[in-house]
CSV table of C-alpha atoms and ligand atoms in Angstrom, one decimal:
chain,number,residue,atom,x,y,z
A,24,MET,CA,0.0,0.0,0.0
A,25,PRO,CA,1.3,3.5,-0.8
A,26,ARG,CA,2.1,5.5,2.3
A,27,ALA,CA,-0.4,8.3,3.0
A,28,ARG,CA,1.1,11.7,2.4
A,29,PRO,CA,1.6,13.8,5.6
A,30,LEU,CA,-0.9,16.6,5.3
A,31,THR,CA,0.5,19.6,7.1
A,32,VAL,CA,-0.5,23.2,7.8
A,33,LEU,CA,1.6,25.9,9.3
A,34,VAL,CA,0.5,29.4,10.2
A,35,HIS,CA,1.9,32.6,11.6
A,36,GLY,CA,0.6,35.9,12.9
A,37,GLY,CA,4.0,37.8,12.9
A,38,ALA,CA,7.1,38.0,15.0
A,39,GLY,CA,8.4,40.9,17.2
A,40,GLY,CA,8.8,42.5,20.6
A,41,LYS,CA,5.2,42.3,21.8
A,42,LYS,CA,3.6,39.2,23.3
A,43,PRO,CA,0.8,37.9,21.1
A,44,THR,CA,-2.7,38.1,22.5
A,45,ALA,CA,-5.1,35.3,23.4
A,46,ALA,CA,-7.4,36.4,20.6
A,47,GLN,CA,-4.6,36.2,18.1
A,48,ARG,CA,-3.7,32.7,19.3
A,49,SER,CA,-7.3,31.5,18.9
A,50,CYS,CA,-7.5,33.0,15.4
A,51,LEU,CA,-4.4,31.0,14.5
A,52,THR,CA,-6.0,27.8,15.8
A,53,GLU,CA,-9.1,28.5,13.8
A,54,SER,CA,-7.0,29.2,10.7
A,55,LEU,CA,-5.2,25.8,11.1
A,56,ILE,CA,-8.5,24.0,11.5
A,57,SER,CA,-9.9,25.6,8.4
A,58,GLY,CA,-6.8,24.9,6.3
A,59,MET,CA,-6.7,21.2,7.5
A,60,HIS,CA,-10.3,20.8,6.6
A,61,ILE,CA,-9.6,21.8,3.0
A,62,LEU,CA,-6.7,19.3,2.8
A,63,LYS,CA,-8.6,16.5,4.4
A,64,THR,CA,-11.5,16.9,2.0
A,65,GLY,CA,-9.1,16.6,-0.9
A,66,GLY,CA,-8.5,20.3,-1.5
A,67,ARG,CA,-5.3,21.8,-2.9
A,68,SER,CA,-2.7,23.4,-0.6
A,69,ILE,CA,-3.1,26.7,-2.5
A,70,ASP,CA,-6.8,26.7,-1.5
A,71,ALA,CA,-5.9,26.0,2.1
A,72,ILE,CA,-3.4,28.9,2.1
A,73,GLU,CA,-6.1,31.3,0.7
A,74,VAL,CA,-8.7,30.3,3.2
A,75,MET,CA,-6.3,30.4,6.2
A,76,ILE,CA,-5.0,33.8,5.3
A,77,ARG,CA,-8.4,35.2,4.5
A,78,LEU,CA,-9.6,34.3,8.0
A,79,MET,CA,-6.7,36.3,9.6
A,80,GLU,CA,-7.1,39.2,7.2
A,81,GLY,CA,-10.8,39.4,8.1
A,82,SER,CA,-10.3,39.2,11.9
A,83,GLY,CA,-8.8,42.7,12.3
A,84,LEU,CA,-6.4,41.2,14.8
A,85,PHE,CA,-3.3,41.3,12.7
A,86,ASN,CA,-1.5,43.8,10.5
A,87,ALA,CA,-3.1,42.4,7.3
A,88,GLY,CA,-6.4,42.9,5.5
A,89,ILE,CA,-8.8,45.0,7.6
A,90,GLY,CA,-6.3,45.3,10.5
A,91,SER,CA,-3.5,46.8,8.3
A,92,ARG,CA,-1.4,49.6,9.7
A,93,LEU,CA,-1.5,53.1,8.2
A,94,GLN,CA,1.4,54.6,6.2
A,95,LEU,CA,2.6,58.0,7.3
A,96,ASP,CA,0.1,59.7,5.0
A,97,GLY,CA,-2.8,58.0,6.9
A,98,ARG,CA,-3.5,55.4,4.2
A,99,LYS,CA,-3.5,51.6,4.3
A,100,ARG,CA,-1.5,50.0,1.5
A,101,MET,CA,-1.3,46.3,1.6
A,102,ASP,CA,1.0,43.6,0.1
A,103,ALA,CA,0.4,39.9,-0.4
A,104,ALA,CA,1.7,36.9,-2.4
A,105,LEU,CA,1.1,33.2,-2.8
A,106,MET,CA,2.9,30.5,-4.6
A,107,GLU,CA,2.2,26.9,-5.6
A,108,GLY,CA,5.1,24.5,-5.7
A,109,ALA,CA,4.0,22.0,-8.3
A,110,ASN,CA,4.4,24.4,-11.2
A,111,LEU,CA,5.9,27.5,-9.6
A,112,LYS,CA,2.7,29.4,-10.3
A,113,ALA,CA,2.8,32.7,-8.2
A,114,GLY,CA,0.7,35.8,-7.8
A,115,ALA,CA,1.3,39.0,-5.8
A,116,ILE,CA,0.0,42.5,-5.3
A,117,ALA,CA,1.7,45.5,-3.6
A,118,SER,CA,0.5,48.8,-2.3
A,119,ILE,CA,-3.1,47.8,-2.9
A,120,GLU,CA,-5.9,49.9,-1.2
A,121,GLY,CA,-9.5,49.5,0.0
A,122,ILE,CA,-9.6,45.7,-0.3
A,123,ARG,CA,-10.6,43.3,2.5
A,124,HIS,CA,-8.6,40.3,1.3
A,125,PRO,CA,-5.3,41.1,-0.4
A,126,ILE,CA,-4.4,37.3,-0.5
A,127,SER,CA,-7.4,36.7,-2.9
A,128,ALA,CA,-6.2,39.6,-4.9
A,129,ALA,CA,-2.8,37.9,-5.3
A,130,ARG,CA,-4.6,34.7,-6.3
A,131,LEU,CA,-6.5,36.6,-9.0
A,132,VAL,CA,-3.1,37.9,-10.4
A,133,MET,CA,-1.9,34.2,-10.4
A,134,GLU,CA,-5.0,32.8,-12.0
A,135,GLU,CA,-6.3,35.5,-14.3
A,136,THR,CA,-3.1,37.1,-15.7
A,137,GLU,CA,0.2,36.1,-17.2
A,138,HIS,CA,2.0,38.3,-14.6
A,139,VAL,CA,3.3,37.7,-11.2
A,140,LEU,CA,3.1,41.1,-9.5
A,141,LEU,CA,0.7,44.0,-9.9
A,142,VAL,CA,1.2,47.2,-7.9
A,143,GLY,CA,-0.5,50.4,-6.7
A,144,HIS,CA,-3.5,52.0,-8.2
A,145,HIS,CA,-3.6,49.7,-11.2
A,146,ALA,CA,-3.5,46.6,-9.0
A,147,THR,CA,-6.5,48.0,-7.0
A,148,ARG,CA,-8.4,48.7,-10.3
A,149,PHE,CA,-7.6,45.2,-11.6
A,150,VAL,CA,-8.9,43.6,-8.4
A,151,ARG,CA,-12.0,45.7,-8.2
A,152,HIS,CA,-12.9,44.5,-11.7
A,153,PHE,CA,-13.5,41.1,-10.1
A,154,LYS,CA,-15.9,42.6,-7.6
A,155,VAL,CA,-13.9,41.5,-4.5
A,156,GLU,CA,-15.0,42.6,-1.0
A,157,LYS,CA,-14.0,46.1,-0.2
A,158,ASP,CA,-12.6,47.3,3.1
A,159,ARG,CA,-14.8,50.2,4.0
A,160,LEU,CA,-12.5,51.6,6.6
A,161,GLY,CA,-9.9,52.1,3.9
A,162,SER,CA,-12.2,54.6,2.3
A,163,SER,CA,-11.1,58.2,1.8
A,164,SER,CA,-13.5,59.7,4.4
A,165,HIS,CA,-11.9,57.6,7.1
A,166,ARG,CA,-8.4,58.4,5.8
A,167,GLN,CA,-9.0,62.2,6.1
A,168,ARG,CA,-10.1,61.8,9.7
A,169,ILE,CA,-7.0,59.9,10.8
A,170,ALA,CA,-4.3,61.5,8.6
A,171,PRO,CA,-3.7,64.5,10.8
A,172,LEU,CA,-3.1,62.3,13.9
A,173,SER,CA,-0.1,60.7,12.3
A,174,ARG,CA,1.6,63.8,11.0
A,175,GLY,CA,4.7,65.4,12.4
A,176,LYS,CA,4.4,64.8,16.2
A,177,GLU,CA,6.8,61.9,16.6
A,178,ARG,CA,10.3,62.3,18.0
A,179,SER,CA,12.9,59.9,17.0
A,180,LYS,CA,13.3,58.4,20.5
A,181,THR,CA,9.6,57.8,20.8
A,182,LEU,CA,9.6,56.3,17.4
A,183,LYS,CA,12.4,53.9,18.3
A,184,LEU,CA,10.7,52.8,21.4
A,185,PHE,CA,7.4,52.4,19.5
A,186,ARG,CA,9.2,50.2,16.9
A,187,ALA,CA,10.8,48.1,19.6
A,188,LEU,CA,7.4,47.4,21.1
A,189,THR,CA,5.9,46.7,17.8
A,190,GLN,CA,4.9,43.2,16.7
A,191,TYR,CA,5.4,42.5,13.0
A,192,GLU,CA,1.8,41.3,12.8
A,193,THR,CA,2.0,40.1,9.2
A,194,VAL,CA,0.2,36.8,8.6
A,195,GLY,CA,1.3,33.8,6.6
A,196,ALA,CA,0.7,30.1,6.0
A,197,VAL,CA,2.4,27.1,4.4
A,198,ALA,CA,0.6,23.8,3.5
A,199,LEU,CA,1.3,20.4,2.1
A,200,ASP,CA,-1.6,18.5,0.4
A,201,SER,CA,-2.3,14.9,-0.4
A,202,LYS,CA,-0.7,15.2,-3.8
A,203,GLY,CA,2.6,16.3,-2.2
A,204,THR,CA,2.2,19.9,-3.4
A,205,VAL,CA,3.5,22.6,-1.2
A,206,ALA,CA,2.0,26.1,-1.2
A,207,ALA,CA,2.9,29.3,0.7
A,208,GLY,CA,1.4,32.7,1.2
A,209,THR,CA,2.0,36.0,3.1
A,210,SER,CA,-0.2,39.1,3.6
A,211,THR,CA,0.7,42.3,5.3
A,212,GLY,CA,0.0,46.0,5.9
A,213,GLY,CA,3.8,46.5,6.2
A,214,TYR,CA,4.8,48.1,9.5
A,215,SER,CA,3.9,51.2,11.4
A,216,MET,CA,5.5,54.5,10.4
A,217,MET,CA,6.3,53.6,6.9
A,218,LEU,CA,7.0,56.1,4.2
A,219,PRO,CA,4.0,56.1,1.7
A,220,GLY,CA,4.8,53.7,-1.1
A,221,ARG,CA,7.1,51.6,0.9
A,222,VAL,CA,6.9,47.9,-0.1
A,223,GLY,CA,8.4,45.1,2.1
A,224,ASP,CA,9.4,41.5,1.5
A,225,SER,CA,5.9,40.0,1.7
A,226,PRO,CA,4.9,40.4,-2.0
A,227,LEU,CA,8.3,39.6,-3.4
A,228,ILE,CA,8.6,36.1,-4.6
A,229,GLY,CA,11.8,34.5,-3.1
A,230,CYS,CA,11.9,37.1,-0.3
A,231,GLY,CA,8.7,36.8,1.9
A,232,VAL,CA,7.3,33.8,0.2
A,233,TYR,CA,8.4,30.8,-1.9
A,234,ALA,CA,7.1,27.3,-2.8
A,235,ASP,CA,8.8,24.6,-4.9
A,236,ASN,CA,7.9,20.9,-4.6
A,237,THR,CA,11.6,20.0,-5.1
A,238,CYS,CA,12.6,21.7,-1.8
A,239,GLY,CA,9.6,23.1,0.2
A,240,GLY,CA,7.7,26.2,1.1
A,241,VAL,CA,8.4,29.3,3.2
A,242,SER,CA,6.4,32.2,4.6
A,243,MET,CA,8.4,35.0,6.3
A,244,THR,CA,7.7,37.8,8.8
A,245,GLY,CA,9.9,40.5,10.3
A,246,LYS,CA,11.8,43.5,9.0
A,247,GLY,CA,11.2,43.4,5.3
A,248,GLU,CA,14.2,45.4,4.3
A,249,SER,CA,16.5,42.8,5.9
A,250,ILE,CA,14.6,39.8,4.5
A,251,ILE,CA,14.8,41.3,1.0
A,252,LYS,CA,18.6,41.8,1.2
A,253,LEU,CA,19.1,38.1,1.7
A,254,ALA,CA,16.2,36.9,-0.5
A,255,LEU,CA,15.5,34.8,2.6
A,256,ALA,CA,12.7,32.5,1.6
A,257,LYS,CA,14.6,31.2,-1.5
A,258,HIS,CA,17.9,31.3,0.4
A,259,ILE,CA,16.5,28.8,3.0
A,260,LEU,CA,15.0,26.5,0.4
A,261,MET,CA,18.2,26.5,-1.7
A,262,ASP,CA,20.0,25.2,1.4
A,263,MET,CA,17.4,22.5,1.9
A,264,LYS,CA,18.0,21.5,-1.8
A,265,GLN,CA,21.6,20.9,-0.8
A,266,GLY,CA,20.4,18.4,1.8
A,267,ASN,CA,20.0,20.4,5.0
A,268,SER,CA,16.9,19.9,7.1
A,269,PRO,CA,14.3,22.8,7.5
A,270,HIS,CA,15.7,23.4,11.0
A,271,VAL,CA,19.4,23.6,10.0
A,272,ALA,CA,18.7,25.6,6.8
A,273,THR,CA,16.7,28.2,8.7
A,274,ARG,CA,19.1,28.4,11.6
A,275,LYS,CA,22.0,29.0,9.2
A,276,ALA,CA,20.1,31.7,7.3
A,277,PHE,CA,19.0,33.5,10.5
A,278,ARG,CA,22.6,33.5,11.8
A,279,GLU,CA,23.6,35.2,8.6
A,280,LEU,CA,20.7,37.6,8.8
A,281,VAL,CA,21.6,38.7,12.3
A,282,GLN,CA,25.4,38.7,12.0
A,283,ARG,CA,25.7,40.4,8.6
A,284,ILE,CA,22.9,42.9,8.5
A,285,GLN,CA,21.4,42.9,12.0
A,286,GLY,CA,18.1,41.8,10.6
A,287,GLU,CA,15.0,40.5,12.3
A,288,ALA,CA,12.7,37.7,11.1
A,289,GLY,CA,10.5,34.8,11.8
A,290,ALA,CA,9.8,31.9,9.4
A,291,LEU,CA,7.6,29.0,8.6
A,292,VAL,CA,9.6,26.4,6.7
A,293,LEU,CA,8.1,23.1,5.4
A,294,ALA,CA,9.8,20.3,3.4
A,295,PRO,CA,7.8,18.2,0.8
A,296,ASP,CA,8.1,15.2,3.2
A,297,GLY,CA,6.3,17.0,6.0
A,298,ARG,CA,9.3,18.0,8.1
A,299,PHE,CA,9.1,21.6,9.2
A,300,SER,CA,10.7,24.3,11.3
A,301,ILE,CA,9.3,27.5,12.9
A,302,GLN,CA,12.0,29.9,14.1
A,303,HIS,CA,12.4,33.5,14.9
A,304,THR,CA,15.2,35.9,15.9
A,305,THR,CA,12.7,38.2,17.7
A,306,ARG,CA,11.5,37.6,21.2
A,307,TRP,CA,8.0,36.5,20.2
A,308,MET,CA,6.4,34.9,17.2
A,309,SER,CA,2.8,33.8,17.1
A,310,ALA,CA,2.6,30.6,15.1
A,311,GLY,CA,1.2,27.1,14.9
A,312,PHE,CA,1.2,23.8,13.1
A,313,TRP,CA,-1.0,20.8,12.6
A,314,ASN,CA,-0.8,17.5,10.8
A,315,GLY,CA,-4.5,16.7,11.3
A,316,ARG,CA,-4.0,14.3,14.2
A,317,GLY,CA,-4.6,15.3,17.8
A,318,LYS,CA,-5.1,19.0,18.3
A,319,PRO,CA,-3.6,22.0,16.5
A,320,ARG,CA,-0.6,23.5,18.3
A,321,VAL,CA,-0.2,27.2,18.7
A,322,ALA,CA,2.5,29.0,20.7
A,323,ASP,CA,4.2,32.4,21.2
A,324,GLN,CA,7.8,31.3,21.1
A,325,PHE,CA,9.6,28.5,19.3
A,326,HIS,CA,13.1,27.3,20.1
B,425,LIG,N1,7.7,41.6,6.7
B,425,LIG,C1,6.7,42.7,6.7
B,425,LIG,C2,7.2,43.9,6.0
B,425,LIG,O1,8.4,44.2,6.2
B,425,LIG,C3,6.3,43.1,8.1
B,425,LIG,C4,5.9,41.9,9.0
B,425,LIG,O2,6.4,40.8,8.9
B,425,LIG,O3,5.0,42.2,9.9
B,425,LIG,O4,6.4,44.5,5.3
């Protein structure tokens, strides 16, 4: 008899200096349950990724979807990407506005176009064409009310302290389905106090997300600028292709991240055989995993 494939779902709600809340933990558990349900009923890993991330985007509990942070001009601009490891199909959007589920927007880019990444105003127009759900709080009347609050008052010391206490509350997921296909996705509002137009690692294939059935899947969180410089998702997977386990490959990449560029990150890393690793260089990382047996496991720290 052929051995059953190890169905697996991994999820994160960001890494950083602030302890995750109980509400965030239970949202991660719900997300794992909904992703595993898709896999157990024969669904594809890419479907599980979309459903898991949509749940977190719609919760308002994370810096993604309706909970996204504002850029310094008082507007929410969101980034998201997903990738399927069987055929290296990928879709991403950056600096999109007024949309409730950026991950579904990224899926539309993947399914409906020949492109990988759409950005800004044109990405928003493209997605609206498909009549996706809007985020009403991203509307211009709301922006005008909040914009003055975020202008000009911050001092650099306060800003530094604020950043130190900030959780990178980006959300992400990685999954392995019954056909052995790995998929990964990430969705974010960036981080607080960003210059308008800033784009992080999350929508960049190979940086914040990657999936390839020959080596595995990765979803990142953390300081996007540092993750981009090392193209971290692909970097970890290339090391696994050379024979290293998810644990060793991630540990090596994180050592380089910290030593060379004083970066900060957390990662979900899954191999096509079901081995996985969850690691972070930050104090906290809200994340969880489940292989469909027993109960899903969610924690605030992983060693
Ligand atoms: N990596 C994201 C970014 O830099 C932030 C996060 O992980 O929360 O945009």
